[in-house]
Amino acid sequence: MIQRVLARLSRPVRKALGRLAIRSPRTAFAVANTLAKLLATVSPGFRRALRTLFPDLSPRDIRRTLGQIWRTRLRTRLLPYWIHGAGFAPVRALVRENEAIDRLRPPMVISTFHIGPYLGLGVLSERLPGELLTLRSGRFAAMEDIGGRNVAPVTGSEQQGVAGFYRAVDRLRTGGFVIAALDPGQAERRIAAPFFGGTIHLAAGLFAIARIAKVPIVPMAARWIGDEIEIIVGDPL
C-alpha cells in the first residue's frame, strides 16, 4: 500500500522539486533531504536488498544507508527538470574541478552508468579537447543533455542502431570522443561480468566500437559529495 502511494506521488513531487530547484537549488535540496529521511523509514524493498548484500550492517547503518540512497535518488531526479528549465549552467556550478578530465586525450570511448548525478558529465562536452558524441539508448533519453545536439540514437529501429554504431566508429577514427552508458537497457547483445559476488549484464556494443576503432575505454561515474557533484575517472580498459 505504501509503495503504491509513493509511486503515485513520485512524478508530481519530482516536478514540484524541479520547479523549486530553478528558483532556489539549496531549498530544493533541503526538501529532498527531509523527504529522504521519511522515505528511508518506509522502504522494505531496499531494506531487504541491503540485508541480503551486506548482512553485517547494523539496523542503524541500514537506516543511514537508506537515507543516503533516497537523497541520491531525489537529488539526481531534480537535475533533468533543472536543466530543461534553466539550462546546464546551474548544474555546471555544482561539479567539482577534476584535473583527470583535462588530461584525457582522443580518440577515446567513455563509459558510464545511469547511476547518481550522471548528467553532471555534461561538463565533458565543454572541457574535452575534441568533439564528443553521445550514444543514446531507449528510455535513457536524458543522456542527450550530456552531448547537446551531438547525439546518436542506438536503439529503436535496426537502421538507427547501425547508423549510430558507424557514426561512433567514425567519430573515434577522426580523433573524437564517444560516451555511452553500459546499462543493458534495450541492447540486443549483452555480456556478463562479475559484480559483488554476482553477475551484472552490460551492453556489448560499446566494447565492439572500441575494439573496431582500436581505442581505450575509460570508465567514469558521478556521485554526490554534499551539495556538489564529483566526477570519478577510472583507469583505461
CSV table of N, CA and C in Angstrom, one decimal, residues 3 5 38 52 74 77 84 102 137 156 173 175 190 195 201 208 218:
chain,number,residue,atom,x,y,z
A,3,GLN,N,4.0,1.6,-0.9
A,3,GLN,CA,4.7,1.7,-2.2
A,3,GLN,C,3.9,2.2,-3.3
A,5,VAL,N,1.3,4.3,-3.0
A,5,VAL,CA,1.1,5.7,-2.7
A,5,VAL,C,2.3,6.5,-3.2
A,38,LEU,N,12.2,10.6,5.5
A,38,LEU,CA,10.9,9.9,5.6
A,38,LEU,C,10.8,8.6,4.8
A,52,THR,N,20.5,-8.4,2.3
A,52,THR,CA,21.0,-9.5,1.5
A,52,THR,C,22.4,-9.3,1.1
A,74,LEU,N,16.6,11.4,-5.1
A,74,LEU,CA,15.7,12.6,-5.2
A,74,LEU,C,16.5,13.7,-5.8
A,77,ARG,N,17.1,13.1,-9.5
A,77,ARG,CA,15.9,13.3,-10.3
A,77,ARG,C,15.6,14.8,-10.5
A,84,HIS,N,16.3,21.5,-18.0
A,84,HIS,CA,15.3,21.9,-19.0
A,84,HIS,C,14.7,23.3,-18.7
A,102,ASP,N,41.0,16.9,-17.6
A,102,ASP,CA,41.8,17.7,-18.5
A,102,ASP,C,42.9,17.0,-19.1
A,137,SER,N,20.4,5.6,-25.7
A,137,SER,CA,19.6,4.3,-25.8
A,137,SER,C,18.3,4.4,-25.1
A,156,GLY,N,15.9,1.5,-31.0
A,156,GLY,CA,14.7,1.8,-31.8
A,156,GLY,C,14.7,0.9,-33.0
A,173,ARG,N,37.6,7.5,-35.2
A,173,ARG,CA,38.7,7.5,-36.2
A,173,ARG,C,39.1,8.8,-36.7
A,175,GLY,N,39.4,11.3,-34.5
A,175,GLY,CA,40.0,12.0,-33.3
A,175,GLY,C,39.1,12.6,-32.4
A,190,ARG,N,24.4,-8.6,-25.0
A,190,ARG,CA,24.9,-8.2,-23.7
A,190,ARG,C,26.0,-9.2,-23.3
A,195,PHE,N,30.2,-9.1,-10.4
A,195,PHE,CA,29.8,-7.9,-9.7
A,195,PHE,C,29.3,-8.3,-8.3
A,201,HIS,N,24.9,-7.6,-16.2
A,201,HIS,CA,24.9,-7.7,-17.7
A,201,HIS,C,25.1,-6.3,-18.2
A,208,ALA,N,32.4,-3.4,-28.6
A,208,ALA,CA,32.7,-3.7,-30.1
A,208,ALA,C,33.2,-2.4,-30.8
A,218,VAL,N,37.5,4.4,-21.1
A,218,VAL,CA,37.7,5.0,-19.8
A,218,VAL,C,36.4,5.0,-19.0
